[in-house]
Short mmCIF file of C-alpha atoms in Angstrom, two decimals:
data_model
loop_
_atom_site.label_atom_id
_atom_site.label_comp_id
_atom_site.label_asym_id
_atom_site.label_seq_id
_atom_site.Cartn_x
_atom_site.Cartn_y
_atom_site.Cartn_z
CA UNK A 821 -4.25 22.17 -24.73
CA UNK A 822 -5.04 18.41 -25.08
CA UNK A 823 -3.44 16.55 -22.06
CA UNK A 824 -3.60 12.88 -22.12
CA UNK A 825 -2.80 10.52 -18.65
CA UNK A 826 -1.10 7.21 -18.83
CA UNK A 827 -1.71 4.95 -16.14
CA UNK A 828 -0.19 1.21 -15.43
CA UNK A 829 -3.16 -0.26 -13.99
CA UNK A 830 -6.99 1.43 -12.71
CA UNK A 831 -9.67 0.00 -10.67
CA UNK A 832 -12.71 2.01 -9.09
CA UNK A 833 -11.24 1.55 -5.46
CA UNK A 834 -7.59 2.73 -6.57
CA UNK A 835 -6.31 6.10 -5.08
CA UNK A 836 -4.53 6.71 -8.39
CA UNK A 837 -7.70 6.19 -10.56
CA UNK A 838 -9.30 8.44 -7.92
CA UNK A 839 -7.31 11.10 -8.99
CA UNK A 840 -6.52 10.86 -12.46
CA UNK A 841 -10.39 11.35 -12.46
CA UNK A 842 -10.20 14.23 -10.03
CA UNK A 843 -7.26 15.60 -12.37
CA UNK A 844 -9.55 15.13 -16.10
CA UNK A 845 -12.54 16.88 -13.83
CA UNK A 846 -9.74 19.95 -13.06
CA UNK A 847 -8.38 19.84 -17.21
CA UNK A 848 -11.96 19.76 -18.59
CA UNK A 849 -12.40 23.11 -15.94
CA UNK A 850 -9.71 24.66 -17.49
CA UNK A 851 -10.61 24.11 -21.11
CA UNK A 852 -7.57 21.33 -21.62
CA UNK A 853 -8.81 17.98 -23.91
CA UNK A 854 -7.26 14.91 -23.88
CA UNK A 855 -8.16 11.07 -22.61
CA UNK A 856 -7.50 8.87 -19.50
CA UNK A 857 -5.66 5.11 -20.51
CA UNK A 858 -4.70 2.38 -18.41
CA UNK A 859 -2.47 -0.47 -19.46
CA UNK A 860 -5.20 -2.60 -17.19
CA UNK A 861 -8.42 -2.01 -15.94
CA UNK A 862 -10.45 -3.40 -13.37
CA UNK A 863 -14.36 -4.07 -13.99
CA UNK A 864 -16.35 -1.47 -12.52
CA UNK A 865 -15.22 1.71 -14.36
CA UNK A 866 -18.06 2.46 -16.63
CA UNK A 867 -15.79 3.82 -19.21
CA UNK A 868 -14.02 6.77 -17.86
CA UNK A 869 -10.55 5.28 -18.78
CA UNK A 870 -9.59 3.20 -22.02
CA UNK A 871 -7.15 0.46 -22.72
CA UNK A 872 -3.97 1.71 -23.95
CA UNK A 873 -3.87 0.34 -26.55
CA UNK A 874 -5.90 2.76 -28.03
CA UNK A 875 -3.56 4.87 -27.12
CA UNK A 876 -3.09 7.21 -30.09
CA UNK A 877 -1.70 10.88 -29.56
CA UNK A 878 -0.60 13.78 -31.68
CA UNK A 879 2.78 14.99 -31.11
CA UNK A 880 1.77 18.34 -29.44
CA UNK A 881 -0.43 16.61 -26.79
CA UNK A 882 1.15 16.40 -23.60
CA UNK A 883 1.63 13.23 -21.54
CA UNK A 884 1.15 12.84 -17.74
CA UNK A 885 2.32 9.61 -16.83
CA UNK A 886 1.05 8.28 -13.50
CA UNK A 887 3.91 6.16 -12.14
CA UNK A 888 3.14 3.89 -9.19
CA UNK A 889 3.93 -0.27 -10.77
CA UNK A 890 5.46 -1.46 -13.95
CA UNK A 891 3.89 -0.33 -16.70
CA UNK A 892 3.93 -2.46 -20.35
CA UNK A 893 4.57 -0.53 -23.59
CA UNK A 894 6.43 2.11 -21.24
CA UNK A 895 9.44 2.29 -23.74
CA UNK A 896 7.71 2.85 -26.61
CA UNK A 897 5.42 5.80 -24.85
CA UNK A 898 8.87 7.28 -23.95
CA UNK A 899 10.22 7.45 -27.46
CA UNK A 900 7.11 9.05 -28.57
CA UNK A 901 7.78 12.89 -29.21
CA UNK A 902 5.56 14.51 -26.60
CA UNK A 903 6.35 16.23 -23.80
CA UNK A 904 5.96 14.53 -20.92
CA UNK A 905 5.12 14.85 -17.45
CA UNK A 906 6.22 12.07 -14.75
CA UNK A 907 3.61 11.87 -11.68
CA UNK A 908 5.47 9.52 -9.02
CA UNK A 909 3.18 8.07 -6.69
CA UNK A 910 5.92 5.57 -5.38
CA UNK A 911 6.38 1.99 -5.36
CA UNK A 912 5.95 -0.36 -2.91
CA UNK A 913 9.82 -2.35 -2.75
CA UNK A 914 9.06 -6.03 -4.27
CA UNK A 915 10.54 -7.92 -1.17
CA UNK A 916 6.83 -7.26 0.60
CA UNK A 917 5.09 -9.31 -2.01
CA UNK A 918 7.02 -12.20 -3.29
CA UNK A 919 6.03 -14.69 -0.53
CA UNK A 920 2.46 -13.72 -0.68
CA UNK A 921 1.64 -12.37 -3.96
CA UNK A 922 4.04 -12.85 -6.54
CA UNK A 923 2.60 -11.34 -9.45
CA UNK A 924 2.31 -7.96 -7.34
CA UNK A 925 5.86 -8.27 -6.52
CA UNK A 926 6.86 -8.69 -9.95
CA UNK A 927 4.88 -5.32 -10.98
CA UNK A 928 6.51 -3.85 -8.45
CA UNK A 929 9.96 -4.99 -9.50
CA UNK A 930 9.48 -3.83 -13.01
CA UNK A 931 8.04 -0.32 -11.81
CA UNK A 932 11.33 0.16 -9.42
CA UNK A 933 13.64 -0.78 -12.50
CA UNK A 934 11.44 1.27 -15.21
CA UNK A 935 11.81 4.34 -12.53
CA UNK A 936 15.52 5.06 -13.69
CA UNK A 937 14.72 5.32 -17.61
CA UNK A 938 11.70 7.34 -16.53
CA UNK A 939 13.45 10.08 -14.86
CA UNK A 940 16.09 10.22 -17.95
CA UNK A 941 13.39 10.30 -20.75
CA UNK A 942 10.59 12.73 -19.12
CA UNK A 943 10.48 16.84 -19.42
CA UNK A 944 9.40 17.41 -15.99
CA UNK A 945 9.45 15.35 -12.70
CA UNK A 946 6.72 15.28 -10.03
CA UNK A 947 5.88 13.56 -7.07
CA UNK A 948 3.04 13.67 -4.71
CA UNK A 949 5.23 14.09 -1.34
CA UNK A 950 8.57 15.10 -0.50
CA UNK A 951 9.50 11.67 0.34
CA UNK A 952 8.81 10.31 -3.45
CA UNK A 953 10.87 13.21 -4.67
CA UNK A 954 13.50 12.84 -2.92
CA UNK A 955 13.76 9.11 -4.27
CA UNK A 956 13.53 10.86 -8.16
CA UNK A 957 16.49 13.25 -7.37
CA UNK A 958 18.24 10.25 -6.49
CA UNK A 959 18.25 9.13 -9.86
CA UNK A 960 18.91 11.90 -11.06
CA UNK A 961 16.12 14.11 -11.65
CA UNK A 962 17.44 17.83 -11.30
CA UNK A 963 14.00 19.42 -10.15
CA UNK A 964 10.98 17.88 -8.47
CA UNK A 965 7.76 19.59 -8.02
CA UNK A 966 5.60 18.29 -5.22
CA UNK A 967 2.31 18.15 -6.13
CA UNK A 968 0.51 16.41 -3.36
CA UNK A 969 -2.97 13.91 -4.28
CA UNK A 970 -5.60 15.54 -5.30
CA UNK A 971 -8.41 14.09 -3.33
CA UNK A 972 -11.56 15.53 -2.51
CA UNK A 973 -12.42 14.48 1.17
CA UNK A 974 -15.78 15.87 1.42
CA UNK A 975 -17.12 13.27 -1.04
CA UNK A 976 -17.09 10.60 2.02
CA UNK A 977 -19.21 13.16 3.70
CA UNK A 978 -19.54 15.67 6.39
CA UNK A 979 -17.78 14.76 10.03
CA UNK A 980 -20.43 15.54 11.74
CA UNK A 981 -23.21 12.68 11.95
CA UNK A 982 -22.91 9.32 14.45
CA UNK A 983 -24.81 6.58 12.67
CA UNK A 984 -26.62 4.42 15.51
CA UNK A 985 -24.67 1.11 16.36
CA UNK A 986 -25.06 -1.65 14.81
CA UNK A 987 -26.76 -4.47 16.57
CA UNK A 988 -23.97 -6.58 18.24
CA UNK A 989 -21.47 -3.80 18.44
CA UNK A 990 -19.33 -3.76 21.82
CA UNK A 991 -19.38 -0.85 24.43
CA UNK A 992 -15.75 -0.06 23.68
CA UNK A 993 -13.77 2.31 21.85
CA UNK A 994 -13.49 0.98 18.20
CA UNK A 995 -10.17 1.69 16.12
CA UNK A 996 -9.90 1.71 12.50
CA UNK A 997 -7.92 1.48 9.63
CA UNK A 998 -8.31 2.13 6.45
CA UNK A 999 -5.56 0.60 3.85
CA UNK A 1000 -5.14 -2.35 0.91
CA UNK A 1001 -5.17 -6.02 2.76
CA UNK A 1002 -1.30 -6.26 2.31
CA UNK A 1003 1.84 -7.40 4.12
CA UNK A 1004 3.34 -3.85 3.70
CA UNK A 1005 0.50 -2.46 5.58
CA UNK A 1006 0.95 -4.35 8.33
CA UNK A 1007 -2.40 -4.84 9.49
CA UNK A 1008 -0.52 -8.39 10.96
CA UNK A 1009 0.82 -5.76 13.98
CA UNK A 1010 -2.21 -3.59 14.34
CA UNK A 1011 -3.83 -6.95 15.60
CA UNK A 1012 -0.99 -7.84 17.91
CA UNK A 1013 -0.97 -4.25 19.16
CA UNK A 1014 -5.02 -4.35 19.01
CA UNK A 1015 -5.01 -7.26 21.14
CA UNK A 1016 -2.62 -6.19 23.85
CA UNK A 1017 -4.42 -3.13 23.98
CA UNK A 1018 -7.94 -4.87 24.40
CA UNK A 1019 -6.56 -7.35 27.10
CA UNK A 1020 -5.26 -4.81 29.14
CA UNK A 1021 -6.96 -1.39 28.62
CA UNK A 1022 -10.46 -1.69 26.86
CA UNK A 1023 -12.00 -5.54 27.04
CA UNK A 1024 -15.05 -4.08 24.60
CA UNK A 1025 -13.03 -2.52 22.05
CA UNK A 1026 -13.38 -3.33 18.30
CA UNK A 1027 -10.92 -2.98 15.00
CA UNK A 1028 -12.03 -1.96 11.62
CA UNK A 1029 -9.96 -3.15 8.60
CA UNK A 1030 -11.16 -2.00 5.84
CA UNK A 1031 -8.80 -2.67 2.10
CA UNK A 1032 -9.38 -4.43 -0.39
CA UNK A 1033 -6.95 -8.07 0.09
CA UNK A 1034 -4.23 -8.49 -2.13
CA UNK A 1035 -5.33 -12.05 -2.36
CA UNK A 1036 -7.77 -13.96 -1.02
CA UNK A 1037 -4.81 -16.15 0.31
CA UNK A 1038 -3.30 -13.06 2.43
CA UNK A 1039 -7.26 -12.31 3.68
CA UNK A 1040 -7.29 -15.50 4.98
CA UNK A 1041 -4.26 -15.52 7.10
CA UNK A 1042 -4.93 -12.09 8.52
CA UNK A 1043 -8.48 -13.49 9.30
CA UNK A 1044 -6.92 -16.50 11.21
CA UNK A 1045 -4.55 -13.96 13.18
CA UNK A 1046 -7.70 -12.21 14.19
CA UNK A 1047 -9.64 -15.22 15.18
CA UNK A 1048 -6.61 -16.10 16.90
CA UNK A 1049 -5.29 -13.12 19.22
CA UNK A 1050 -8.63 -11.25 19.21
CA UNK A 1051 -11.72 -13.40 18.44
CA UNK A 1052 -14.86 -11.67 17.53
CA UNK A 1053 -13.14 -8.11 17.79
CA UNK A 1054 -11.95 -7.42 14.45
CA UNK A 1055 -14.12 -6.80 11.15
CA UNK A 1056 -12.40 -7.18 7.84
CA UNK A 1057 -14.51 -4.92 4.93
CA UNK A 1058 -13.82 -4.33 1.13
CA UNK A 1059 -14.97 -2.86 -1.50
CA UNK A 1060 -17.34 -0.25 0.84
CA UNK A 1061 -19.25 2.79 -1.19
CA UNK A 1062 -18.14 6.40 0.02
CA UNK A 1063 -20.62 6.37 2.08
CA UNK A 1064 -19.97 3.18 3.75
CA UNK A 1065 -16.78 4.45 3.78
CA UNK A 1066 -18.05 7.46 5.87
CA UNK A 1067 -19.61 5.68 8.28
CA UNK A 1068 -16.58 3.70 9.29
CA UNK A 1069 -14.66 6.57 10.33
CA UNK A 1070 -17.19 8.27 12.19
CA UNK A 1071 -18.12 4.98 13.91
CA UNK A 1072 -14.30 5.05 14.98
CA UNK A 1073 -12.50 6.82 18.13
CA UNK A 1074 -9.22 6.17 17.29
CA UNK A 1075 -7.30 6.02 13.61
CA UNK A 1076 -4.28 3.49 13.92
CA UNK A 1077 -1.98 3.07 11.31
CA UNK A 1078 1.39 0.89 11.89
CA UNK A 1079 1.90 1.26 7.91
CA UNK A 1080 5.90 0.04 6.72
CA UNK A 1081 6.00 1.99 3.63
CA UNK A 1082 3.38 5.04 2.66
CA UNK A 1083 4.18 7.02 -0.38
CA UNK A 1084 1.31 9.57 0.77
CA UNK A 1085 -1.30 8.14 2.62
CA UNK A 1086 -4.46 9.44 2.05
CA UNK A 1087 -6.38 7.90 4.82
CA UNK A 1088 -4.06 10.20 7.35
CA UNK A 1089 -5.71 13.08 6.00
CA UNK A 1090 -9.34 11.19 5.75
CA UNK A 1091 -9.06 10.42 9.79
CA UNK A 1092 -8.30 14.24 9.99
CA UNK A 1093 -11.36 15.28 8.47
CA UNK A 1094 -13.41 13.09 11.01
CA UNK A 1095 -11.56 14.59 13.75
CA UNK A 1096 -9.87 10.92 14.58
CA UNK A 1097 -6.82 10.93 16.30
CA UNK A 1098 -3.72 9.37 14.44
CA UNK A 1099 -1.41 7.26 16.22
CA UNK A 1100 0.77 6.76 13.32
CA UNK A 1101 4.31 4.81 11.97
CA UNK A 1102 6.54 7.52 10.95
CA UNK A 1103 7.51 5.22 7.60
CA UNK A 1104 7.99 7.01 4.44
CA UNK A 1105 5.97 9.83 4.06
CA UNK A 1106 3.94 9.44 7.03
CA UNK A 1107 5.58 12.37 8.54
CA UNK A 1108 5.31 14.90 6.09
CA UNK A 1109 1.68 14.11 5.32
CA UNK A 1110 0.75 13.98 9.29
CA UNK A 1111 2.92 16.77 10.63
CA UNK A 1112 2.29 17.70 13.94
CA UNK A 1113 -1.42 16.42 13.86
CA UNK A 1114 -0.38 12.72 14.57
CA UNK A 1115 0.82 10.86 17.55
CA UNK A 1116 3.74 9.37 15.73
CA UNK A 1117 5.48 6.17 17.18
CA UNK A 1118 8.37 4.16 16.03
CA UNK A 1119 8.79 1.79 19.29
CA UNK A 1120 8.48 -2.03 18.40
CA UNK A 1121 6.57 -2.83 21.70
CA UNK A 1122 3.50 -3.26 21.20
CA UNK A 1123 2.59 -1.98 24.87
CA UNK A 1124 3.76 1.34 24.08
CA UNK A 1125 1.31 1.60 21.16
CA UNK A 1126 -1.64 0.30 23.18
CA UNK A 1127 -0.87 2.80 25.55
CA UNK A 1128 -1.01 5.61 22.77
CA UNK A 1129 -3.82 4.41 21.36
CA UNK A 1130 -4.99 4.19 25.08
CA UNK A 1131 -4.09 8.07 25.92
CA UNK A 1132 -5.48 8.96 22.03
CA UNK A 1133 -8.97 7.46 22.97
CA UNK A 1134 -9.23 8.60 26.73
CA UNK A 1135 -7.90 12.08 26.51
CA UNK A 1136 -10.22 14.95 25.59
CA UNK A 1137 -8.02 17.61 25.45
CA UNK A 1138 -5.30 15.70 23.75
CA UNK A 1139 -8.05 14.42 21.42
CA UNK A 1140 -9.19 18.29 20.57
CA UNK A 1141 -6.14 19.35 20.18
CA UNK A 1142 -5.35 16.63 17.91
CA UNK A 1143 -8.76 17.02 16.42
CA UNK A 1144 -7.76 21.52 15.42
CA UNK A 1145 -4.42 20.39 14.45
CA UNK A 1146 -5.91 17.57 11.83
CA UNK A 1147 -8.08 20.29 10.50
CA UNK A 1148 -5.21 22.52 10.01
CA UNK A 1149 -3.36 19.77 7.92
CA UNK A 1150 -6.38 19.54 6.21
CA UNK A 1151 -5.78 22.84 4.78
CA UNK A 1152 -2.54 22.12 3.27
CA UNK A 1153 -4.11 19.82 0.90
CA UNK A 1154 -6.98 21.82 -0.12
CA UNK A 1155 -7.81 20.49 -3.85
CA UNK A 1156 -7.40 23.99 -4.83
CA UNK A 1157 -4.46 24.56 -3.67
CA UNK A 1158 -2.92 21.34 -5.00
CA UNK A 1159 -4.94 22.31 -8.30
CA UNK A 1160 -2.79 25.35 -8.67
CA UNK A 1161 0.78 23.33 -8.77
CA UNK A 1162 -0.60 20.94 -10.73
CA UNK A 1163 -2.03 23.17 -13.63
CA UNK A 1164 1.18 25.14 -12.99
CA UNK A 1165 3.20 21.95 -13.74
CA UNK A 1166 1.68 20.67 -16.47
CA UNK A 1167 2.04 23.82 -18.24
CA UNK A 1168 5.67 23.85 -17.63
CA UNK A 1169 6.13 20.82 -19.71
CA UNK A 1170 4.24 22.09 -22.33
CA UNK A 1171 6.08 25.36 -22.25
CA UNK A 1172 9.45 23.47 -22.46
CA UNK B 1071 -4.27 17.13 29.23
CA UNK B 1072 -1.07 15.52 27.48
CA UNK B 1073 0.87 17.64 25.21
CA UNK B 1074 1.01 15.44 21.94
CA UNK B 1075 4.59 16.04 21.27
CA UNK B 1076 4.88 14.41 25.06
CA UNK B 1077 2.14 11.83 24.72
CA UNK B 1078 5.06 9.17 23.64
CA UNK B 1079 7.03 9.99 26.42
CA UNK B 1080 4.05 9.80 28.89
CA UNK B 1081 3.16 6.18 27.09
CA UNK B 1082 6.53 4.74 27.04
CA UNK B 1083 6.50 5.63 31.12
CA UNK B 1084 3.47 3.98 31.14
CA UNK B 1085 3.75 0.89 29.00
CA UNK B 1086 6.99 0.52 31.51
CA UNK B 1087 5.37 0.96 34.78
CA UNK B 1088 2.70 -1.50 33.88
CA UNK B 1089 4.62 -3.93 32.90
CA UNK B 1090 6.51 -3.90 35.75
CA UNK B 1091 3.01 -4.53 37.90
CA UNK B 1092 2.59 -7.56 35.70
CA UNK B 1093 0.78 -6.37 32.74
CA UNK B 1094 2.45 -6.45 29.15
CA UNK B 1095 3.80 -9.76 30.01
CA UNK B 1096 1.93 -11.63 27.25
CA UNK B 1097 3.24 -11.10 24.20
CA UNK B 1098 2.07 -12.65 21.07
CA UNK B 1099 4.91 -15.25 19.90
CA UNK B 1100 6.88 -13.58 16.94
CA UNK B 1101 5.38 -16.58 14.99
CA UNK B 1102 2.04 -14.83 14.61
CA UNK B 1103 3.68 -11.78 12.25
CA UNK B 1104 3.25 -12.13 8.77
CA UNK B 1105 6.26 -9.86 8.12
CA UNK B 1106 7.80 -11.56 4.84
CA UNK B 1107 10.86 -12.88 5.72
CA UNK B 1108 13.98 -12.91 3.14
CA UNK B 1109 13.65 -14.20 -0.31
CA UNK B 1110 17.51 -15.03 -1.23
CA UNK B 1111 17.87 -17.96 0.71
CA UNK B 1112 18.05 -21.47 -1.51
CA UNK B 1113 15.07 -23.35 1.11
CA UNK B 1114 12.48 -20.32 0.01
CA UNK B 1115 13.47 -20.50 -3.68
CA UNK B 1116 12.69 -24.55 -3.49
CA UNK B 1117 9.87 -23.72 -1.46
CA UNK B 1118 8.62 -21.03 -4.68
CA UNK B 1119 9.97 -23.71 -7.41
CA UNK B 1120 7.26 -26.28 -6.53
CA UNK B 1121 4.59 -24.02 -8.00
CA UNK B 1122 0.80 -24.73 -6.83
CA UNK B 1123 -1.52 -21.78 -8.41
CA UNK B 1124 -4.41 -20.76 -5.94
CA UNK B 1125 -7.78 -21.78 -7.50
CA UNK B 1126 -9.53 -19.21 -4.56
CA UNK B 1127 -7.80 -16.00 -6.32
CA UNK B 1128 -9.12 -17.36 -9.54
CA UNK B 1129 -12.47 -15.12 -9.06
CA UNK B 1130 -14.53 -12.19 -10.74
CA UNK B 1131 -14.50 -9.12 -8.85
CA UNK B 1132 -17.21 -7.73 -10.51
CA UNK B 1133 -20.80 -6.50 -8.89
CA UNK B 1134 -22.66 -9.92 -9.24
CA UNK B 1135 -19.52 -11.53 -10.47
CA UNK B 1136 -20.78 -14.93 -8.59
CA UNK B 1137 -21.43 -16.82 -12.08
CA UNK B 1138 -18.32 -15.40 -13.57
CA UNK B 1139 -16.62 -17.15 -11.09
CA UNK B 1140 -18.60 -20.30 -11.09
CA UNK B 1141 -17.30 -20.11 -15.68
CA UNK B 1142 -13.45 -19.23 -14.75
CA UNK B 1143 -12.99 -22.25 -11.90
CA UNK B 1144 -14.74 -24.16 -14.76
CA UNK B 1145 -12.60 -23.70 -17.41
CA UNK B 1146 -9.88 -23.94 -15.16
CA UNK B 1147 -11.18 -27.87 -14.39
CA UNK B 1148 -11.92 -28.59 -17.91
CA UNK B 1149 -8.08 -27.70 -18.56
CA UNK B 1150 -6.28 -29.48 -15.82
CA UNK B 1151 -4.60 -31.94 -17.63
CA UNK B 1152 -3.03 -29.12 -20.03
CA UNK B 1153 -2.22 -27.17 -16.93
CA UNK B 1154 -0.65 -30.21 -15.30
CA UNK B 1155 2.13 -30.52 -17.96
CA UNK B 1156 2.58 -26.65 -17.86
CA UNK B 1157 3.27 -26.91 -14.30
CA UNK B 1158 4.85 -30.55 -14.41
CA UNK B 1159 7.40 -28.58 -16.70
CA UNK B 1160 8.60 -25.47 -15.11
CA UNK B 1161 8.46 -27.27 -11.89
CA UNK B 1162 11.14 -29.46 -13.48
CA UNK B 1163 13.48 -26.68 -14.70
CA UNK B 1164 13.01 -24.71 -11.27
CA UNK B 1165 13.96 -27.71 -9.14
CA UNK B 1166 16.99 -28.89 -11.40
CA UNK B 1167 18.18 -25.58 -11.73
CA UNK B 1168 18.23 -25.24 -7.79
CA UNK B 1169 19.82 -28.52 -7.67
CA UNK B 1170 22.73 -27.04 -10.11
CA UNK B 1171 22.64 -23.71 -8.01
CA UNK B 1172 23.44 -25.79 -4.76
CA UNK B 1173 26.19 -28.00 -6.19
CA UNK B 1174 28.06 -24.69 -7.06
CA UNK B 1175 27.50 -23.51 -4.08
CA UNK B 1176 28.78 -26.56 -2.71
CA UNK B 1177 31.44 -26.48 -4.57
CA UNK B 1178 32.10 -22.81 -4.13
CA UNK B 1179 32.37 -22.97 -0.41
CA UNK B 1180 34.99 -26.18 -1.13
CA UNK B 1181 37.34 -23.69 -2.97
CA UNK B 1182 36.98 -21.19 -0.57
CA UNK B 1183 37.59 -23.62 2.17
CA UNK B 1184 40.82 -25.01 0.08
CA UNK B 1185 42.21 -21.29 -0.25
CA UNK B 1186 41.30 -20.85 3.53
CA UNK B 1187 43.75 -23.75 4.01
CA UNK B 1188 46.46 -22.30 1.64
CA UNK B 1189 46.66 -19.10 3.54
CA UNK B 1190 47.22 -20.28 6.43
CA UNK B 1191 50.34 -19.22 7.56
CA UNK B 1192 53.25 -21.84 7.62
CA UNK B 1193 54.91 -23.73 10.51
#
């Protein structure tokens, strides 16, 4: 079987690239062709996806489109013959990004309005959480398969091994998270809450951003908020290597995510495999990808979050039971589990 | 050791008793969130119609991409004046066409006001 995947955009740091590649590493295992194209691509690829327009199937191939922003040429890929496979990843609503990054927003906008036609014109619909689906069957898709991201944790390394502090570091308890730079994030809050929670429960502590900005405008104002509610507390990273990567979250004591909109969130499941505990937003599909192995808190006040994060960092039991639950989750999203529905899907839409 | 399903519960209690020995009474003023706030309003759409492109995102994000850089914000100077009409144009047509959006707005509220008036009921 050739099977060909049609992304809007790639870029080495993107989860969707991330696993497209897993996925062509699973198709090539299973004796399936086909090529990886991406409408744009960011430097720093080496290759392993093409432009699209070089796009040039045969009618039997089948298509796995990766939805997650607009996507140009999208109308013309749907009136192609082949069957196709929709992979909905979500997409972020526009209203986060006009103010700070308009051409984002505008992406955005045309991948919301592009979602409708999808769900008409494709054989069968996917998404990678329950949440995502249900926004497909709301336009009218009649079955969804879940097929959760593919992503092989391991590859950040084991959970096991402390690096040494870094000169400079603070005594306290140091709190990451791991998300894109970006208003929807919210990493805006996690300072207020970070700060509160510093001035009145752990003086030493640290925060870890780490995401890629979504402009260097947007880094800078979330750098001034820093400076100015937390000074000297809070590191900003990008563009780390897996390793790096690694380091970061075994470095950290507590994972804190305050996230408005997650159509999966991989990082939940990252945190897991360190053994962090997750004091988490229950936005989108935050709950279904956390379960019962996150501390899950909707309360505006910022006190009661520092005083999660403050219970999540001091108490050992709560932390290993946290910790066994996490690795339970874990095992939910097993690649080769999620392999199974996803060969088993893509076969259904070449079956018909 | 805290249940997790009670560990809210037991930090809400918390948060509340603490604040009520005089922590917690700092918050941050709402000012420093960077929460976008609504885009329909006229005042952000003039605010978006003046349009000022940020040289800083103009960058290469590639491994060594420093030179890159340094040949994009150059090009970018050696077209200015082109750019300048570009910009001197659509500004034009974004702030006129607010200007025609608030007159029938204007004028809109004016006739609603008017058949306010008319169904009143009469003395």
């Amino acid at each position: 079987m050739i099977v060909h995947q049609l992304l809007s955009g790639a870029g080495p740091q993107d989860a969707i690239t991330t696993e497209s590649l897993a996925f062509r590493e699973r198709f090539r295992a299973w004796g399936w062709g086909g090529g990886d194209y991406a409408a744009h691509i960011a430097p720093g690829l080496n290759g392993s996806i093409k432009l699209l327009k070089r796009f040039k199937p045969r009618p039997q191939d089948v298509l796995v489109l990766h939805h997650s922003a607009g996507a140009p040429r999208l109308r013309e890929l749907l009136t192609l013959p082949n069957r196709k496979l929709l992979l909905y990843h979500n997409v972020t609503p526009a209203w986060w990004f006009w103010e700070h990054a308009p051409v984002v927003a505008i992406h955005c906008a045309a991948g919301r309005e592009q979602l409708a036609e999808l769900v008409r014109s494709v054989d069968v619909a996917a998404a990678d959480s329950a949440f995502n689906a249900a926004e497909l069957e709301a336009l009218g898709a009649a079955r969804t398969d879940v097929i959760p991201l593919l992503v092989d944790i391991s590859r950040l390394g084991p959970p096991d091994r402390r690096p040494a502090p870094r000169s400079g570091d603070g005594d306290g308890p140091v709190v990451l998270f791991v998300g894109r730079l970006s208003p929807h994030k919210r990493q805006d809050e996690l300072i207020r809450v970070f700060a509160q929670y510093r001035r009145h429960r752990a003086p030493g502590a640290r925060l870890m951003l780490v995401g890629d900005p979504i402009t260097t405008g947007y880094l800078e104002l979330v750098h001034n908020l820093a400076q100015q509610l937390a000074p000297g507390a809070v590191t900003i990273e990008s563009g780390l290597s897996e390793a790096a990567l690694g380091d970061r979250y075994r470095a950290a004591d507590a994972f804190l995510c305050l996230s408005a909109h997650e159509g999966f969130c991989i990082p939940l499941l990252e945190a897991f495999h360190f053994g962090l505990p997750v004091i988490a937003r229950p936005a989108g599909a935050v709950p279904e990808t956390a379960g019962d192995a996150a501390l899950l808190v909707d309360d505006e006040d910022p006190a009661v979050v520092a005083e999660l994060l403050h219970l999540a960092v001091t108490d050992g039991e709560l932390r290993t039971e946290l910790a066994r639950r996490g690795r339970a989750r874990l095992e939910l999203y097993a690649p080769d589990l999620v392999a199974q529905r996803l060969r088993a899907a893509v076969e259904a839409t070449a079956a018909g | 050791m805290t249940e997790p399903e009670r560990a809210l519960e037991q930090a809400r209690a918390t948060a509340a008793s603490m604040r009520a020995g005089g922590a917690y009474g700092d918050e941050e003023p709402e000012s420093t969130a960077l929460e976008p706030g609504p885009t329909g309003g006229v005042e952000r759409l003039l605010e978006w119609a003046l349009i000022e492109p940020d040289e800083r995102e103009v960058r290469s994000t590639r491994r060594l991409g420093a030179p890159v850089t340094w040949l994009k914000r150059g090009l970018l100077r050696l077209l200015a004046q082109y750019h300048a009409q570009l910009l001197a144009d659509q500004t034009r047509f974004n702030v006129h066409l607010l200007g025609h959006l608030r007159a029938l707005e204007r004028r809109v509220q004016e006739l609603e006001r008017i058949a306010g008036e008319d169904r009143e009921p009469r003395e």
